[in-house]
PDB file of C-alpha atoms in Angstrom:
ATOM      1  CA  MET N   1      -7.136  11.535  28.983  1.00  0.00           C
ATOM      2  CA  GLN N   2      -9.866  13.788  30.331  1.00  0.00           C
ATOM      3  CA  ILE N   3     -13.241  12.958  28.776  1.00  0.00           C
ATOM      4  CA  THR N   4     -16.328  15.145  29.094  1.00  0.00           C
ATOM      5  CA  PHE N   5     -19.760  13.738  28.224  1.00  0.00           C
ATOM      6  CA  LYS N   6     -22.693  15.848  27.053  1.00  0.00           C
ATOM      7  CA  CYS N   7     -26.173  14.638  26.200  1.00  0.00           C
ATOM      8  CA  ARG N   8     -28.994  16.400  24.424  1.00  0.00           C
ATOM      9  CA  ASN N   9     -32.550  15.163  24.893  1.00  0.00           C
ATOM     10  CA  LEU N  10     -31.519  11.715  26.142  1.00  0.00           C
ATOM     11  CA  VAL N  11     -29.861   9.939  29.041  1.00  0.00           C
ATOM     12  CA  ILE N  12     -26.893   7.639  28.412  1.00  0.00           C
ATOM     13  CA  SER N  13     -26.101   4.570  30.458  1.00  0.00           C
ATOM     14  CA  ASP N  14     -23.005   4.052  32.578  1.00  0.00           C
ATOM     15  CA  GLN N  15     -22.150   1.111  30.320  1.00  0.00           C
ATOM     16  CA  LEU N  16     -22.148   3.352  27.226  1.00  0.00           C
ATOM     17  CA  LYS N  17     -19.932   5.861  29.055  1.00  0.00           C
ATOM     18  CA  ALA N  18     -17.515   3.094  30.092  1.00  0.00           C
ATOM     19  CA  VAL N  19     -17.284   1.605  26.591  1.00  0.00           C
ATOM     20  CA  THR N  20     -16.834   5.038  25.019  1.00  0.00           C
ATOM     21  CA  THR N  21     -14.153   6.000  27.553  1.00  0.00           C
ATOM     22  CA  GLU N  22     -12.231   2.781  26.917  1.00  0.00           C
ATOM     23  CA  LYS N  23     -12.328   3.167  23.126  1.00  0.00           C
ATOM     24  CA  ILE N  24     -11.349   6.840  23.174  1.00  0.00           C
ATOM     25  CA  THR N  25      -8.476   6.125  25.572  1.00  0.00           C
ATOM     26  CA  ARG N  26      -7.192   3.483  23.138  1.00  0.00           C
ATOM     27  CA  LEU N  27      -6.909   6.166  20.440  1.00  0.00           C
ATOM     28  CA  THR N  28      -3.717   7.398  22.119  1.00  0.00           C
ATOM     29  CA  LYS N  29      -1.886   4.544  20.360  1.00  0.00           C
ATOM     30  CA  TYR N  30      -2.367   6.466  17.104  1.00  0.00           C
ATOM     31  CA  LEU N  31      -1.128   9.799  18.455  1.00  0.00           C
ATOM     32  CA  GLU N  32       0.034  10.546  21.979  1.00  0.00           C
ATOM     33  CA  GLY N  33      -0.656  13.920  23.518  1.00  0.00           C
ATOM     34  CA  MET N  34      -4.352  14.180  22.714  1.00  0.00           C
ATOM     35  CA  ASP N  35      -5.276  14.978  26.279  1.00  0.00           C
ATOM     36  CA  HIS N  36      -8.955  15.954  26.230  1.00  0.00           C
ATOM     37  CA  ALA N  37     -12.105  14.682  24.548  1.00  0.00           C
ATOM     38  CA  ASP N  38     -15.597  16.147  24.390  1.00  0.00           C
ATOM     39  CA  VAL N  39     -18.216  13.492  23.623  1.00  0.00           C
ATOM     40  CA  THR N  40     -21.768  14.477  22.721  1.00  0.00           C
ATOM     41  CA  PHE N  41     -24.685  12.087  22.308  1.00  0.00           C
ATOM     42  CA  PHE N  42     -28.075  13.088  20.907  1.00  0.00           C
ATOM     43  CA  GLU N  43     -30.950  11.766  18.832  1.00  0.00           C
ATOM     44  CA  GLU N  44     -32.107  13.110  15.512  1.00  0.00           C
ATOM     45  CA  LYS N  45     -35.593  14.501  15.936  1.00  0.00           C
ATOM     46  CA  ASN N  46     -36.945  12.808  12.818  1.00  0.00           C
ATOM     47  CA  LYS N  47     -37.783   9.280  14.000  1.00  0.00           C
ATOM     48  CA  ARG N  48     -38.250   8.107  10.403  1.00  0.00           C
ATOM     49  CA  ILE N  49     -34.479   8.186  10.019  1.00  0.00           C
ATOM     50  CA  ALA N  50     -33.175   4.699  10.811  1.00  0.00           C
ATOM     51  CA  ALA N  51     -29.770   5.980  11.967  1.00  0.00           C
ATOM     52  CA  HIS N  52     -31.095   8.466  14.505  1.00  0.00           C
ATOM     53  CA  GLU N  53     -28.519   7.985  17.306  1.00  0.00           C
ATOM     54  CA  VAL N  54     -25.664  10.504  16.931  1.00  0.00           C
ATOM     55  CA  CYS N  55     -22.238  10.500  18.558  1.00  0.00           C
ATOM     56  CA  GLU N  56     -19.831  13.408  18.077  1.00  0.00           C
ATOM     57  CA  VAL N  57     -16.303  13.481  19.508  1.00  0.00           C
ATOM     58  CA  VAL N  58     -13.819  16.349  19.508  1.00  0.00           C
ATOM     59  CA  LEU N  59     -10.245  15.541  20.585  1.00  0.00           C
ATOM     60  CA  PHE N  60      -7.828  18.267  21.702  1.00  0.00           C
ATOM     61  CA  GLY N  61      -4.057  18.065  21.891  1.00  0.00           C
ATOM     62  CA  HIS N  62      -0.828  19.146  20.203  1.00  0.00           C
ATOM     63  CA  GLY N  63      -2.595  22.444  19.465  1.00  0.00           C
ATOM     64  CA  HIS N  64      -4.981  20.560  17.173  1.00  0.00           C
ATOM     65  CA  TYR N  65      -8.662  19.754  17.187  1.00  0.00           C
ATOM     66  CA  VAL N  66      -9.803  16.494  15.612  1.00  0.00           C
ATOM     67  CA  ARG N  67     -13.554  16.080  15.180  1.00  0.00           C
ATOM     68  CA  ALA N  68     -15.729  13.194  14.030  1.00  0.00           C
ATOM     69  CA  LYS N  69     -19.468  12.621  13.978  1.00  0.00           C
ATOM     70  CA  ALA N  70     -21.404   9.466  13.162  1.00  0.00           C
ATOM     71  CA  THR N  71     -24.993   8.274  13.140  1.00  0.00           C
ATOM     72  CA  ALA N  72     -26.287   4.743  13.619  1.00  0.00           C
ATOM     73  CA  PRO N  73     -29.479   2.944  14.682  1.00  0.00           C
ATOM     74  CA  GLU N  74     -28.071   2.635  18.230  1.00  0.00           C
ATOM     75  CA  SER N  75     -25.508   4.520  20.306  1.00  0.00           C
ATOM     76  CA  PHE N  76     -22.888   1.753  20.603  1.00  0.00           C
ATOM     77  CA  ALA N  77     -22.694   1.433  16.815  1.00  0.00           C
ATOM     78  CA  ALA N  78     -22.364   5.229  16.492  1.00  0.00           C
ATOM     79  CA  VAL N  79     -19.415   5.128  18.912  1.00  0.00           C
ATOM     80  CA  ASP N  80     -17.714   2.432  16.827  1.00  0.00           C
ATOM     81  CA  LEU N  81     -18.131   4.498  13.651  1.00  0.00           C
ATOM     82  CA  VAL N  82     -16.763   7.635  15.342  1.00  0.00           C
ATOM     83  CA  ILE N  83     -13.735   5.721  16.669  1.00  0.00           C
ATOM     84  CA  ASP N  84     -12.990   4.428  13.147  1.00  0.00           C
ATOM     85  CA  LYS N  85     -13.127   7.967  11.744  1.00  0.00           C
ATOM     86  CA  LEU N  86     -10.954   9.360  14.537  1.00  0.00           C
ATOM     87  CA  SER N  87      -8.310   6.654  14.133  1.00  0.00           C
ATOM     88  CA  GLN N  88      -7.990   7.499  10.429  1.00  0.00           C
ATOM     89  CA  GLN N  89      -7.761  11.231  11.157  1.00  0.00           C
ATOM     90  CA  LEU N  90      -5.204  10.759  13.941  1.00  0.00           C
ATOM     91  CA  THR N  91      -3.054   8.575  11.692  1.00  0.00           C
ATOM     92  CA  LYS N  92      -3.173  11.276   9.014  1.00  0.00           C
ATOM     93  CA  LEU N  93      -2.335  13.987  11.557  1.00  0.00           C
ATOM     94  CA  LYS N  94       0.578  12.007  12.996  1.00  0.00           C
ATOM     95  CA  GLY N  95       2.043  11.503   9.526  1.00  0.00           C
ATOM     96  CA  ARG N  96       1.703  15.198   8.823  1.00  0.00           C
ATOM     97  CA  MET N  97       3.304  16.144  12.154  1.00  0.00           C
ATOM     98  CA  VAL N  98       6.245  13.781  11.602  1.00  0.00           C
ATOM     99  CA  THR N  99       6.786  15.217   8.118  1.00  0.00           C
ATOM    100  CA  ARG N 100       6.631  18.773   9.424  1.00  0.00           C
ATOM    101  CA  HIS N 101       8.948  17.982  12.370  1.00  0.00           C
ATOM    102  CA  HIS N 102      11.612  16.591  10.085  1.00  0.00           C
ATOM    103  CA  SER N 103      11.394  19.445   7.592  1.00  0.00           C
ATOM    104  CA  HIS N 104      11.144  22.439   9.973  1.00  0.00           C
ATOM    105  CA  SER N 105      12.622  23.452  13.264  1.00  0.00           C
ATOM    106  CA  HIS N 106      10.044  24.494  15.836  1.00  0.00           C
ATOM    107  CA  HIS N 107      10.211  27.130  18.498  1.00  0.00           C
ATOM    108  CA  ASN N 108       7.968  27.165  21.526  1.00  0.00           C
ATOM    109  CA  GLY N 109       6.071  30.430  21.238  1.00  0.00           C
ATOM    110  CA  VAL N 110       2.886  31.571  22.857  1.00  0.00           C
ATOM    111  CA  ALA N 111       0.341  34.050  21.545  1.00  0.00           C
ATOM    112  CA  LEU N 112      -2.222  35.947  23.587  1.00  0.00           C
ATOM    113  CA  VAL N 113      -5.864  35.919  22.481  1.00  0.00           C
ATOM    114  CA  ASN N 114      -8.198  37.883  24.753  1.00  0.00           C
ATOM    115  CA  GLY N 115      -5.707  37.465  27.590  1.00  0.00           C
ATOM    116  CA  VAL N 116      -5.520  33.675  27.199  1.00  0.00           C
ATOM    117  CA  LYS N 117      -2.168  32.044  26.370  1.00  0.00           C
ATOM    118  CA  VAL N 118      -2.450  29.893  23.253  1.00  0.00           C
ATOM    119  CA  PRO N 119       0.459  27.934  21.711  1.00  0.00           C
ATOM    120  CA  LYS N 120       1.566  29.431  18.405  1.00  0.00           C
ATOM    121  CA  GLY N 121       0.744  27.226  15.453  1.00  0.00           C
ATOM    122  CA  SER N 122      -2.412  25.989  17.127  1.00  0.00           C
ATOM    123  CA  THR N 123      -5.923  26.282  15.870  1.00  0.00           C
ATOM    124  CA  ALA N 124      -7.208  27.030  19.353  1.00  0.00           C
ATOM    125  CA  VAL N 125     -10.657  28.540  19.243  1.00  0.00           C
ATOM    126  CA  LEU N 126     -12.036  30.794  21.937  1.00  0.00           C
ATOM    127  CA  GLU N 127     -15.808  30.789  21.886  1.00  0.00           C
ATOM    128  CA  ARG N 128     -18.069  33.399  23.330  1.00  0.00           C
ATOM    129  CA  PRO N 129     -21.349  32.206  24.834  1.00  0.00           C
ATOM    130  CA  GLU N 130     -24.151  31.667  22.361  1.00  0.00           C
ATOM    131  CA  GLN N 131     -26.958  34.184  22.375  1.00  0.00           C
ATOM    132  CA  PRO N 132     -30.446  32.834  23.113  1.00  0.00           C
ATOM    133  CA  VAL N 133     -32.483  32.080  20.013  1.00  0.00           C
ATOM    134  CA  THR N 134     -35.615  34.154  19.478  1.00  0.00           C
ATOM    135  CA  ASP N 135     -38.485  33.843  17.041  1.00  0.00           C
ATOM    136  CA  ASP N 136     -37.132  36.730  14.954  1.00  0.00           C
ATOM    137  CA  THR N 137     -36.859  35.674  11.292  1.00  0.00           C
ATOM    138  CA  THR N 138     -33.936  38.021  10.556  1.00  0.00           C
ATOM    139  CA  ALA N 139     -30.590  36.230  10.388  1.00  0.00           C
ATOM    140  CA  ARG N 140     -28.193  37.419  13.043  1.00  0.00           C
ATOM    141  CA  ILE N 141     -24.878  36.449  14.547  1.00  0.00           C
ATOM    142  CA  VAL N 142     -25.433  33.904  17.320  1.00  0.00           C
ATOM    143  CA  ARG N 143     -21.866  32.734  17.909  1.00  0.00           C
ATOM    144  CA  LYS N 144     -18.526  34.509  17.757  1.00  0.00           C
ATOM    145  CA  LYS N 145     -15.109  32.852  17.723  1.00  0.00           C
ATOM    146  CA  GLN N 146     -11.565  34.154  17.787  1.00  0.00           C
ATOM    147  CA  PHE N 147      -8.516  32.102  16.986  1.00  0.00           C
ATOM    148  CA  VAL N 148      -4.816  32.485  16.356  1.00  0.00           C
ATOM    149  CA  MET N 149      -4.087  32.650  12.616  1.00  0.00           C
ATOM    150  CA  GLU N 150      -0.547  31.405  12.183  1.00  0.00           C
ATOM    151  CA  PRO N 151       0.746  31.477   8.613  1.00  0.00           C
ATOM    152  CA  MET N 152       0.429  28.098   6.919  1.00  0.00           C
ATOM    153  CA  SER N 153       0.466  26.664   3.445  1.00  0.00           C
ATOM    154  CA  PRO N 154      -2.798  25.849   1.662  1.00  0.00           C
ATOM    155  CA  ASP N 155      -1.894  22.149   2.040  1.00  0.00           C
ATOM    156  CA  ASP N 156      -1.675  22.520   5.833  1.00  0.00           C
ATOM    157  CA  ALA N 157      -4.995  24.397   5.797  1.00  0.00           C
ATOM    158  CA  ALA N 158      -6.543  21.527   3.790  1.00  0.00           C
ATOM    159  CA  LEU N 159      -5.392  19.065   6.468  1.00  0.00           C
ATOM    160  CA  LYS N 160      -6.948  21.174   9.228  1.00  0.00           C
ATOM    161  CA  LEU N 161     -10.154  21.489   7.195  1.00  0.00           C
ATOM    162  CA  ASP N 162     -10.307  17.683   6.969  1.00  0.00           C
ATOM    163  CA  LEU N 163      -9.546  17.179  10.653  1.00  0.00           C
ATOM    164  CA  LEU N 164     -12.217  19.643  11.727  1.00  0.00           C
ATOM    165  CA  GLN N 165     -14.697  18.325   9.138  1.00  0.00           C
ATOM    166  CA  HIS N 166     -15.880  21.843   8.381  1.00  0.00           C
ATOM    167  CA  ASP N 167     -16.917  23.315   5.049  1.00  0.00           C
ATOM    168  CA  PHE N 168     -14.429  26.198   5.225  1.00  0.00           C
ATOM    169  CA  PHE N 169     -11.217  27.213   6.992  1.00  0.00           C
ATOM    170  CA  LEU N 170      -9.884  30.753   7.463  1.00  0.00           C
ATOM    171  CA  PHE N 171      -6.085  31.077   7.650  1.00  0.00           C
ATOM    172  CA  THR N 172      -3.117  33.287   6.817  1.00  0.00           C
ATOM    173  CA  ASN N 173      -1.567  32.049   3.578  1.00  0.00           C
ATOM    174  CA  ALA N 174       2.182  31.674   4.205  1.00  0.00           C
ATOM    175  CA  GLU N 175       2.855  32.131   0.479  1.00  0.00           C
ATOM    176  CA  THR N 176       1.159  35.547   0.279  1.00  0.00           C
ATOM    177  CA  GLY N 177       1.044  36.695   3.913  1.00  0.00           C
ATOM    178  CA  LEU N 178      -2.639  37.577   3.452  1.00  0.00           C
ATOM    179  CA  ALA N 179      -5.878  36.142   4.783  1.00  0.00           C
ATOM    180  CA  ALA N 180      -7.309  33.254   2.785  1.00  0.00           C
ATOM    181  CA  VAL N 181     -10.304  30.944   2.934  1.00  0.00           C
ATOM    182  CA  LEU N 182     -10.210  27.310   1.914  1.00  0.00           C
ATOM    183  CA  TYR N 183     -13.663  25.875   1.231  1.00  0.00           C
ATOM    184  CA  ARG N 184     -15.191  22.573   0.203  1.00  0.00           C
ATOM    185  CA  ARG N 185     -16.919  22.706  -3.187  1.00  0.00           C
ATOM    186  CA  GLU N 186     -20.062  20.771  -4.087  1.00  0.00           C
ATOM    187  CA  ASP N 187     -17.984  18.506  -6.371  1.00  0.00           C
ATOM    188  CA  GLY N 188     -15.919  17.406  -3.347  1.00  0.00           C
ATOM    189  CA  HIS N 189     -12.799  19.345  -4.305  1.00  0.00           C
ATOM    190  CA  LEU N 190     -11.431  22.373  -2.474  1.00  0.00           C
ATOM    191  CA  GLY N 191     -11.470  26.034  -3.463  1.00  0.00           C
ATOM    192  CA  LEU N 192      -9.066  28.731  -2.276  1.00  0.00           C
ATOM    193  CA  ILE N 193      -9.964  32.401  -1.907  1.00  0.00           C
ATOM    194  CA  ASP N 194      -6.983  34.712  -1.346  1.00  0.00           C
ATOM    195  CA  ALA N 195      -7.282  38.317  -0.244  1.00  0.00           C
ATOM    196  CA  ALA N 196      -5.955  40.745  -2.856  1.00  0.00           C
TER     197      ALA N 196
END
């Protein structure tokens, strides 16, 4: 597995890198084929927060992104918490993939997004570089993303929403053939907005 480390406003030790690499590599026992990991370490700016060390890991593979973030008083503990979250998410994803494999036949298709080949059925995201932040108080678009929107059921969209740990997920509803947004409500449940 290829692992990329990023740090913001701190320097991490070789020992922390080695421990993190070993634990992330062991995650392949839950789901093979996750071939890349981006690991980011940073500190919360507010020092009054006891759990100020943050570890965020994004795993890529099988056309899926699995993301987890954890905070703890020290970096090693944050890594342990992230690994626990990732193992649960990978187990859930594997179960979903096995269920889908047995109930559908797959074909190996490829879609083109901005000239880049992306496997169909993936949630591959192509990011454009962020614009520099200015002191302007007017809200503006600072990041743009494009991704392949393969038709999927709202249940599949809910799984991807959980795996990405985002508050919303844009997809093509396979039941209607139209764009839809699945979002996390304040009560913890999910809401679905379908285009009319």
